[in-house]
């Protein structure tokens, strides 16, 4: 989105059911897609904070349906947490309705805005501070899948159709290579060939889903550690955030993306390839945390494909980043000319290292599943 959203804040703030006055706001978090603000209000109870967020309408074509998903999922999660004796205001996201009782409002330029309660005393991490936080984050994503597994009311909307349809991602990539819209293909031939060679992997999970050999579930679809809210004092994961892509999918996507993002040795956009790569000890913590949360409800077919899923989603993300680079950077926000290429290269590097260690990764999952120690 090109227009600066900041000046819309004063316009949209009074639309939400907040008893108080907006006194300040600052950009918040590090998402690539939406525009997020932490807003401070003076209310009769003192100073209170809220999250205002403008939904990226270019990425999410039907914000109404997206908000319907989030409303259903957060209401259900809160109910479940309350029933289990937990604290729904800390352990789940809470939407603040508009004065008319809606879930979002529009600004004068047509933008879609929503508001969440800000959970005090929490923090997020772009990179995990220690192995325990990695374990906690993986557990939180597994627990989320379990929490919403029984969501009533039918299938959620697909907020981005075919989001993790790796076969279709492959085809889109191929299209980008052929169109070569930005004239960049010749300069990245090695990377393109690397990805084209792995075509067969793209169909594995989508085929098993289509054949009913893997179940469809409610999944989060963006399982990076920066989408986990941690309690600032105990260091425990409280809940998962960024619910835009919560939709029907495979549990494998969530675990795969968790590993892609969370078992990386460097930042996703590390420009120095020598500093990028796959870290087996981070993977082990992710496997331990996730498997301990999902052990009693995932099928054996899912458990057996977890290590493969890590490789698959890393591959998919490499296709997406390099595809966007070839398209001339139309999807991901970039901060330097080769940003998407650098991102694609870190994914390729990780993918190579996972391929080399697939046997070990499978053995680790197996040990976690059978509660055997990992040396
Ligand atoms: C996007 O906005 P953010 O950073 O949470 C993307 C994910 C990618 C990720 C890569 C809707 O997520 O799928 O894995 O960037 N989200 C969407 O950093 O495309
Ligand atoms: Mg996201």
mmCIF file of C-alpha atoms in Angstrom, residues 28-316:
data_model
loop_
_atom_site.group_PDB
_atom_site.id
_atom_site.type_symbol
_atom_site.label_atom_id
_atom_site.label_comp_id
_atom_site.label_asym_id
_atom_site.label_seq_id
_atom_site.Cartn_x
_atom_site.Cartn_y
_atom_site.Cartn_z
ATOM 1 C CA UNK A 28 4.237 -1.761 15.983
ATOM 2 C CA UNK A 29 5.754 -5.153 15.179
ATOM 3 C CA UNK A 30 7.559 -6.322 12.091
ATOM 4 C CA UNK A 31 4.930 -7.820 9.777
ATOM 5 C CA UNK A 32 5.434 -7.668 6.033
ATOM 6 C CA UNK A 33 1.804 -7.317 5.090
ATOM 7 C CA UNK A 34 -0.485 -5.178 7.274
ATOM 8 C CA UNK A 35 0.091 -1.774 8.920
ATOM 9 C CA UNK A 36 0.023 -2.148 12.685
ATOM 10 C CA UNK A 37 -0.082 0.554 15.381
ATOM 11 C CA UNK A 38 0.106 0.445 19.116
ATOM 12 C CA UNK A 39 -2.296 3.178 20.223
ATOM 13 C CA UNK A 40 -2.503 4.839 23.613
ATOM 14 C CA UNK A 41 -5.845 6.057 24.939
ATOM 15 C CA UNK A 42 -6.806 8.090 27.974
ATOM 16 C CA UNK A 43 -9.826 6.373 29.447
ATOM 17 C CA UNK A 44 -11.773 6.770 32.702
ATOM 18 C CA UNK A 45 -9.658 3.871 34.037
ATOM 19 C CA UNK A 46 -6.374 5.556 33.138
ATOM 20 C CA UNK A 47 -4.074 4.859 30.225
ATOM 21 C CA UNK A 48 -5.049 1.897 28.050
ATOM 22 C CA UNK A 49 -3.447 0.498 24.948
ATOM 23 C CA UNK A 50 -4.977 -1.012 21.839
ATOM 24 C CA UNK A 51 -3.750 -2.394 18.549
ATOM 25 C CA UNK A 52 -5.137 -0.738 15.421
ATOM 26 C CA UNK A 53 -4.377 -2.524 12.223
ATOM 27 C CA UNK A 54 -5.020 -1.701 8.602
ATOM 28 C CA UNK A 55 -5.598 -4.882 6.644
ATOM 29 C CA UNK A 56 -3.630 -5.187 3.422
ATOM 30 C CA UNK A 57 -6.448 -5.241 0.944
ATOM 31 C CA UNK A 58 -4.128 -6.142 -1.898
ATOM 32 C CA UNK A 59 -3.136 -9.404 -0.218
ATOM 33 C CA UNK A 60 -6.460 -10.128 1.478
ATOM 34 C CA UNK A 61 -9.038 -9.560 -1.214
ATOM 35 C CA UNK A 62 -12.070 -10.136 0.993
ATOM 36 C CA UNK A 63 -11.466 -8.501 4.369
ATOM 37 C CA UNK A 64 -15.104 -9.096 5.415
ATOM 38 C CA UNK A 65 -14.643 -12.860 5.175
ATOM 39 C CA UNK A 66 -11.268 -12.694 6.870
ATOM 40 C CA UNK A 67 -12.800 -10.825 9.793
ATOM 41 C CA UNK A 68 -15.626 -13.349 10.001
ATOM 42 C CA UNK A 69 -12.988 -16.099 10.389
ATOM 43 C CA UNK A 70 -11.145 -14.176 13.080
ATOM 44 C CA UNK A 71 -14.336 -13.426 14.963
ATOM 45 C CA UNK A 72 -15.347 -17.107 14.949
ATOM 46 C CA UNK A 73 -11.906 -18.375 15.899
ATOM 47 C CA UNK A 74 -11.243 -15.868 18.682
ATOM 48 C CA UNK A 75 -14.727 -16.292 20.175
ATOM 49 C CA UNK A 76 -14.347 -20.058 20.180
ATOM 50 C CA UNK A 77 -10.806 -19.937 21.568
ATOM 51 C CA UNK A 78 -11.960 -17.638 24.371
ATOM 52 C CA UNK A 79 -14.842 -19.958 25.220
ATOM 53 C CA UNK A 80 -12.539 -22.973 25.366
ATOM 54 C CA UNK A 81 -9.980 -21.147 27.496
ATOM 55 C CA UNK A 82 -12.648 -19.934 29.900
ATOM 56 C CA UNK A 83 -14.095 -23.449 30.192
ATOM 57 C CA UNK A 84 -10.640 -24.784 31.023
ATOM 58 C CA UNK A 85 -10.233 -22.195 33.794
ATOM 59 C CA UNK A 86 -7.789 -19.989 31.896
ATOM 60 C CA UNK A 87 -7.760 -16.245 31.301
ATOM 61 C CA UNK A 88 -9.196 -15.543 27.828
ATOM 62 C CA UNK A 89 -8.015 -11.917 27.808
ATOM 63 C CA UNK A 90 -4.400 -13.007 28.092
ATOM 64 C CA UNK A 91 -4.464 -16.355 26.363
ATOM 65 C CA UNK A 92 -6.425 -15.343 23.266
ATOM 66 C CA UNK A 93 -6.776 -12.340 21.006
ATOM 67 C CA UNK A 94 -9.791 -10.109 21.711
ATOM 68 C CA UNK A 95 -11.363 -8.040 18.949
ATOM 69 C CA UNK A 96 -12.735 -4.648 19.950
ATOM 70 C CA UNK A 97 -16.029 -4.100 18.124
ATOM 71 C CA UNK A 98 -17.022 -0.900 16.402
ATOM 72 C CA UNK A 99 -19.727 1.270 17.957
ATOM 73 C CA UNK A 100 -22.190 -0.421 15.602
ATOM 74 C CA UNK A 101 -21.048 -3.845 16.770
ATOM 75 C CA UNK A 102 -19.047 -4.682 13.646
ATOM 76 C CA UNK A 103 -15.595 -6.213 13.486
ATOM 77 C CA UNK A 104 -13.943 -3.541 11.328
ATOM 78 C CA UNK A 105 -14.368 -0.019 9.983
ATOM 79 C CA UNK A 106 -13.415 1.665 6.716
ATOM 80 C CA UNK A 107 -11.365 4.838 6.345
ATOM 81 C CA UNK A 108 -12.091 7.580 3.826
ATOM 82 C CA UNK A 109 -9.695 5.991 1.332
ATOM 83 C CA UNK A 110 -11.473 2.654 1.543
ATOM 84 C CA UNK A 111 -8.952 0.978 3.887
ATOM 85 C CA UNK A 112 -10.143 -1.686 6.321
ATOM 86 C CA UNK A 113 -9.232 -1.284 9.991
ATOM 87 C CA UNK A 114 -9.673 -3.552 12.999
ATOM 88 C CA UNK A 115 -8.765 -3.251 16.646
ATOM 89 C CA UNK A 116 -7.510 -5.699 19.270
ATOM 90 C CA UNK A 117 -7.031 -5.358 22.991
ATOM 91 C CA UNK A 118 -3.339 -4.968 23.750
ATOM 92 C CA UNK A 119 -2.232 -7.545 26.286
ATOM 93 C CA UNK A 120 -0.136 -5.752 28.901
ATOM 94 C CA UNK A 121 3.061 -7.281 30.182
ATOM 95 C CA UNK A 122 3.692 -9.239 27.021
ATOM 96 C CA UNK A 123 6.336 -9.200 24.358
ATOM 97 C CA UNK A 124 7.210 -10.803 21.053
ATOM 98 C CA UNK A 125 10.574 -11.881 19.661
ATOM 99 C CA UNK A 126 11.787 -11.606 16.084
ATOM 100 C CA UNK A 127 14.439 -14.155 16.947
ATOM 101 C CA UNK A 128 14.229 -16.505 19.877
ATOM 102 C CA UNK A 129 16.297 -15.428 22.892
ATOM 103 C CA UNK A 130 17.013 -19.047 23.898
ATOM 104 C CA UNK A 131 16.067 -22.661 23.226
ATOM 105 C CA UNK A 132 13.339 -22.612 25.828
ATOM 106 C CA UNK A 133 11.487 -19.863 23.940
ATOM 107 C CA UNK A 134 11.714 -21.969 20.787
ATOM 108 C CA UNK A 135 10.143 -24.899 22.593
ATOM 109 C CA UNK A 136 7.433 -22.638 24.037
ATOM 110 C CA UNK A 137 6.551 -21.125 20.660
ATOM 111 C CA UNK A 138 6.231 -24.528 19.016
ATOM 112 C CA UNK A 139 4.102 -25.755 21.881
ATOM 113 C CA UNK A 140 1.862 -22.666 21.524
ATOM 114 C CA UNK A 141 1.224 -23.302 17.827
ATOM 115 C CA UNK A 142 0.471 -26.972 18.508
ATOM 116 C CA UNK A 143 -1.832 -25.989 21.367
ATOM 117 C CA UNK A 144 -3.607 -23.519 19.091
ATOM 118 C CA UNK A 145 -4.300 -26.239 16.524
ATOM 119 C CA UNK A 146 -5.696 -28.390 19.293
ATOM 120 C CA UNK A 147 -7.730 -25.538 20.780
ATOM 121 C CA UNK A 148 -9.559 -24.779 17.538
ATOM 122 C CA UNK A 149 -9.769 -28.351 16.225
ATOM 123 C CA UNK A 150 -13.431 -28.612 17.207
ATOM 124 C CA UNK A 151 -14.502 -25.228 15.810
ATOM 125 C CA UNK A 152 -18.241 -25.493 15.085
ATOM 126 C CA UNK A 153 -20.072 -23.814 12.220
ATOM 127 C CA UNK A 154 -18.484 -25.373 9.172
ATOM 128 C CA UNK A 155 -15.406 -24.684 7.129
ATOM 129 C CA UNK A 156 -13.606 -21.343 7.532
ATOM 130 C CA UNK A 157 -13.189 -19.081 4.514
ATOM 131 C CA UNK A 158 -9.938 -19.429 2.626
ATOM 132 C CA UNK A 159 -8.602 -15.916 3.177
ATOM 133 C CA UNK A 160 -5.946 -16.507 0.550
ATOM 134 C CA UNK A 161 -7.098 -19.347 -1.680
ATOM 135 C CA UNK A 162 -4.491 -22.082 -2.194
ATOM 136 C CA UNK A 163 -2.123 -20.372 0.231
ATOM 137 C CA UNK A 164 0.006 -23.474 0.820
ATOM 138 C CA UNK A 165 -0.927 -25.272 -2.370
ATOM 139 C CA UNK A 166 2.721 -25.922 -3.169
ATOM 140 C CA UNK A 167 1.926 -27.285 -6.620
ATOM 141 C CA UNK A 168 0.181 -24.030 -7.543
ATOM 142 C CA UNK A 169 3.024 -22.035 -5.977
ATOM 143 C CA UNK A 170 5.368 -23.983 -8.243
ATOM 144 C CA UNK A 171 3.260 -23.152 -11.277
ATOM 145 C CA UNK A 172 3.157 -19.465 -10.349
ATOM 146 C CA UNK A 173 6.927 -19.535 -10.014
ATOM 147 C CA UNK A 174 7.278 -21.143 -13.419
ATOM 148 C CA UNK A 175 5.040 -18.418 -14.822
ATOM 149 C CA UNK A 176 7.235 -15.750 -13.253
ATOM 150 C CA UNK A 177 10.361 -17.329 -14.750
ATOM 151 C CA UNK A 178 8.781 -17.447 -18.194
ATOM 152 C CA UNK A 179 7.335 -13.935 -18.080
ATOM 153 C CA UNK A 180 10.552 -12.495 -16.600
ATOM 154 C CA UNK A 181 8.673 -9.233 -16.048
ATOM 155 C CA UNK A 182 11.577 -7.402 -14.405
ATOM 156 C CA UNK A 183 14.269 -8.816 -16.678
ATOM 157 C CA UNK A 184 16.019 -10.514 -13.764
ATOM 158 C CA UNK A 185 15.869 -14.202 -14.692
ATOM 159 C CA UNK A 186 19.251 -14.377 -16.444
ATOM 160 C CA UNK A 187 20.991 -13.118 -13.302
ATOM 161 C CA UNK A 188 19.570 -15.860 -11.050
ATOM 162 C CA UNK A 189 19.752 -18.901 -13.292
ATOM 163 C CA UNK A 190 21.432 -21.054 -10.653
ATOM 164 C CA UNK A 191 18.704 -20.365 -8.087
ATOM 165 C CA UNK A 192 15.949 -20.939 -10.657
ATOM 166 C CA UNK A 193 17.416 -24.303 -11.694
ATOM 167 C CA UNK A 194 17.790 -25.381 -8.095
ATOM 168 C CA UNK A 195 14.097 -24.797 -7.497
ATOM 169 C CA UNK A 196 12.860 -26.263 -10.778
ATOM 170 C CA UNK A 197 14.708 -29.520 -10.049
ATOM 171 C CA UNK A 198 12.643 -30.117 -6.944
ATOM 172 C CA UNK A 199 9.275 -29.997 -8.699
ATOM 173 C CA UNK A 200 8.229 -33.498 -7.585
ATOM 174 C CA UNK A 201 8.145 -32.461 -3.900
ATOM 175 C CA UNK A 202 5.528 -29.795 -4.631
ATOM 176 C CA UNK A 203 2.668 -32.253 -5.118
ATOM 177 C CA UNK A 204 3.189 -34.648 -2.187
ATOM 178 C CA UNK A 205 1.034 -33.045 0.503
ATOM 179 C CA UNK A 206 -1.652 -31.552 -1.758
ATOM 180 C CA UNK A 207 -2.148 -34.968 -3.362
ATOM 181 C CA UNK A 208 -2.482 -36.749 -0.010
ATOM 182 C CA UNK A 209 -5.012 -34.133 1.125
ATOM 183 C CA UNK A 210 -7.009 -34.526 -2.092
ATOM 184 C CA UNK A 211 -7.010 -38.310 -1.629
ATOM 185 C CA UNK A 212 -8.228 -37.952 1.953
ATOM 186 C CA UNK A 213 -5.079 -39.587 3.302
ATOM 187 C CA UNK A 214 -4.254 -36.448 5.260
ATOM 188 C CA UNK A 215 -7.012 -34.622 7.180
ATOM 189 C CA UNK A 216 -7.936 -30.997 6.634
ATOM 190 C CA UNK A 217 -7.730 -28.964 9.846
ATOM 191 C CA UNK A 218 -8.001 -25.415 11.124
ATOM 192 C CA UNK A 219 -4.460 -24.135 10.816
ATOM 193 C CA UNK A 220 -2.638 -20.897 11.527
ATOM 194 C CA UNK A 221 -0.481 -20.713 8.415
ATOM 195 C CA UNK A 222 2.018 -18.142 9.627
ATOM 196 C CA UNK A 223 3.815 -19.876 12.468
ATOM 197 C CA UNK A 224 6.809 -17.647 12.988
ATOM 198 C CA UNK A 225 8.058 -16.994 16.489
ATOM 199 C CA UNK A 226 7.141 -13.307 16.099
ATOM 200 C CA UNK A 227 3.526 -14.407 15.957
ATOM 201 C CA UNK A 228 3.700 -15.730 19.520
ATOM 202 C CA UNK A 229 2.924 -13.534 22.492
ATOM 203 C CA UNK A 230 5.146 -14.269 25.491
ATOM 204 C CA UNK A 231 4.450 -13.334 29.069
ATOM 205 C CA UNK A 232 7.130 -10.786 29.910
ATOM 206 C CA UNK A 233 7.787 -12.069 33.407
ATOM 207 C CA UNK A 234 7.407 -15.863 33.240
ATOM 208 C CA UNK A 235 8.817 -16.259 29.725
ATOM 209 C CA UNK A 236 5.972 -18.643 28.880
ATOM 210 C CA UNK A 237 4.118 -18.444 25.583
ATOM 211 C CA UNK A 238 0.650 -17.026 26.189
ATOM 212 C CA UNK A 239 -1.020 -17.239 22.812
ATOM 213 C CA UNK A 240 -0.531 -16.995 19.090
ATOM 214 C CA UNK A 241 -1.345 -13.823 17.160
ATOM 215 C CA UNK A 242 -1.711 -12.769 13.501
ATOM 216 C CA UNK A 243 -4.801 -14.772 12.682
ATOM 217 C CA UNK A 244 -5.263 -13.465 9.122
ATOM 218 C CA UNK A 245 -4.327 -16.726 7.534
ATOM 219 C CA UNK A 246 -6.178 -19.002 9.941
ATOM 220 C CA UNK A 247 -8.078 -21.187 7.528
ATOM 221 C CA UNK A 248 -8.562 -24.762 6.392
ATOM 222 C CA UNK A 249 -5.210 -26.431 5.808
ATOM 223 C CA UNK A 250 -2.860 -29.167 6.884
ATOM 224 C CA UNK A 251 -1.203 -29.328 10.286
ATOM 225 C CA UNK A 252 1.939 -30.059 8.287
ATOM 226 C CA UNK A 253 2.002 -26.533 6.898
ATOM 227 C CA UNK A 254 2.118 -25.070 10.357
ATOM 228 C CA UNK A 255 4.929 -27.285 11.540
ATOM 229 C CA UNK A 256 6.799 -26.834 8.272
ATOM 230 C CA UNK A 257 6.649 -23.062 8.424
ATOM 231 C CA UNK A 258 7.600 -23.112 12.079
ATOM 232 C CA UNK A 259 10.810 -24.937 11.185
ATOM 233 C CA UNK A 260 11.483 -22.841 8.100
ATOM 234 C CA UNK A 261 11.330 -19.685 10.161
ATOM 235 C CA UNK A 262 12.404 -20.949 13.565
ATOM 236 C CA UNK A 263 15.275 -23.330 12.819
ATOM 237 C CA UNK A 264 17.119 -20.764 10.727
ATOM 238 C CA UNK A 265 20.628 -19.919 11.815
ATOM 239 C CA UNK A 266 20.321 -16.329 10.625
ATOM 240 C CA UNK A 267 17.657 -13.784 9.740
ATOM 241 C CA UNK A 268 15.283 -14.625 6.902
ATOM 242 C CA UNK A 269 16.890 -11.850 4.854
ATOM 243 C CA UNK A 270 20.508 -12.393 5.920
ATOM 244 C CA UNK A 271 22.534 -11.044 2.985
ATOM 245 C CA UNK A 272 25.607 -13.165 3.795
ATOM 246 C CA UNK A 273 24.849 -16.747 2.683
ATOM 247 C CA UNK A 274 27.552 -18.074 5.015
ATOM 248 C CA UNK A 275 25.492 -16.875 7.971
ATOM 249 C CA UNK A 276 22.292 -18.587 6.808
ATOM 250 C CA UNK A 277 21.368 -22.217 7.232
ATOM 251 C CA UNK A 278 19.484 -24.847 9.175
ATOM 252 C CA UNK A 279 20.122 -25.473 12.864
ATOM 253 C CA UNK A 280 19.391 -28.962 14.127
ATOM 254 C CA UNK A 281 19.259 -27.998 17.797
ATOM 255 C CA UNK A 282 16.587 -25.383 17.065
ATOM 256 C CA UNK A 283 14.721 -28.007 15.036
ATOM 257 C CA UNK A 284 14.872 -30.379 17.996
ATOM 258 C CA UNK A 285 13.240 -27.831 20.294
ATOM 259 C CA UNK A 286 10.532 -27.111 17.723
ATOM 260 C CA UNK A 287 9.859 -30.813 17.321
ATOM 261 C CA UNK A 288 9.738 -31.392 21.083
ATOM 262 C CA UNK A 289 7.405 -28.447 21.714
ATOM 263 C CA UNK A 290 5.074 -29.100 18.809
ATOM 264 C CA UNK A 291 4.851 -32.862 19.150
ATOM 265 C CA UNK A 292 4.142 -32.666 22.873
ATOM 266 C CA UNK A 293 1.147 -30.399 22.155
ATOM 267 C CA UNK A 294 -0.299 -32.449 19.282
ATOM 268 C CA UNK A 295 0.717 -36.026 20.133
ATOM 269 C CA UNK A 296 -2.789 -37.149 21.032
ATOM 270 C CA UNK A 297 -4.683 -35.709 18.097
ATOM 271 C CA UNK A 298 -2.542 -35.793 14.952
ATOM 272 C CA UNK A 299 -2.744 -38.925 12.796
ATOM 273 C CA UNK A 300 0.282 -41.147 12.276
ATOM 274 C CA UNK A 301 0.339 -40.101 8.617
ATOM 275 C CA UNK A 302 0.797 -36.500 9.768
ATOM 276 C CA UNK A 303 3.484 -37.321 12.310
ATOM 277 C CA UNK A 304 5.438 -39.276 9.715
ATOM 278 C CA UNK A 305 5.493 -36.328 7.314
ATOM 279 C CA UNK A 306 6.534 -33.619 9.768
ATOM 280 C CA UNK A 307 10.204 -33.619 8.787
ATOM 281 C CA UNK A 308 9.303 -33.619 5.094
ATOM 282 C CA UNK A 309 6.919 -30.716 5.717
ATOM 283 C CA UNK A 310 9.803 -28.598 7.012
ATOM 284 C CA UNK A 311 11.596 -29.108 3.744
ATOM 285 C CA UNK A 312 8.425 -28.562 1.715
ATOM 286 C CA UNK A 313 7.470 -25.225 3.226
ATOM 287 C CA UNK A 314 11.033 -23.945 2.972
ATOM 288 C CA UNK A 315 10.944 -24.906 -0.692
ATOM 289 C CA UNK A 316 7.592 -23.170 -1.112
#
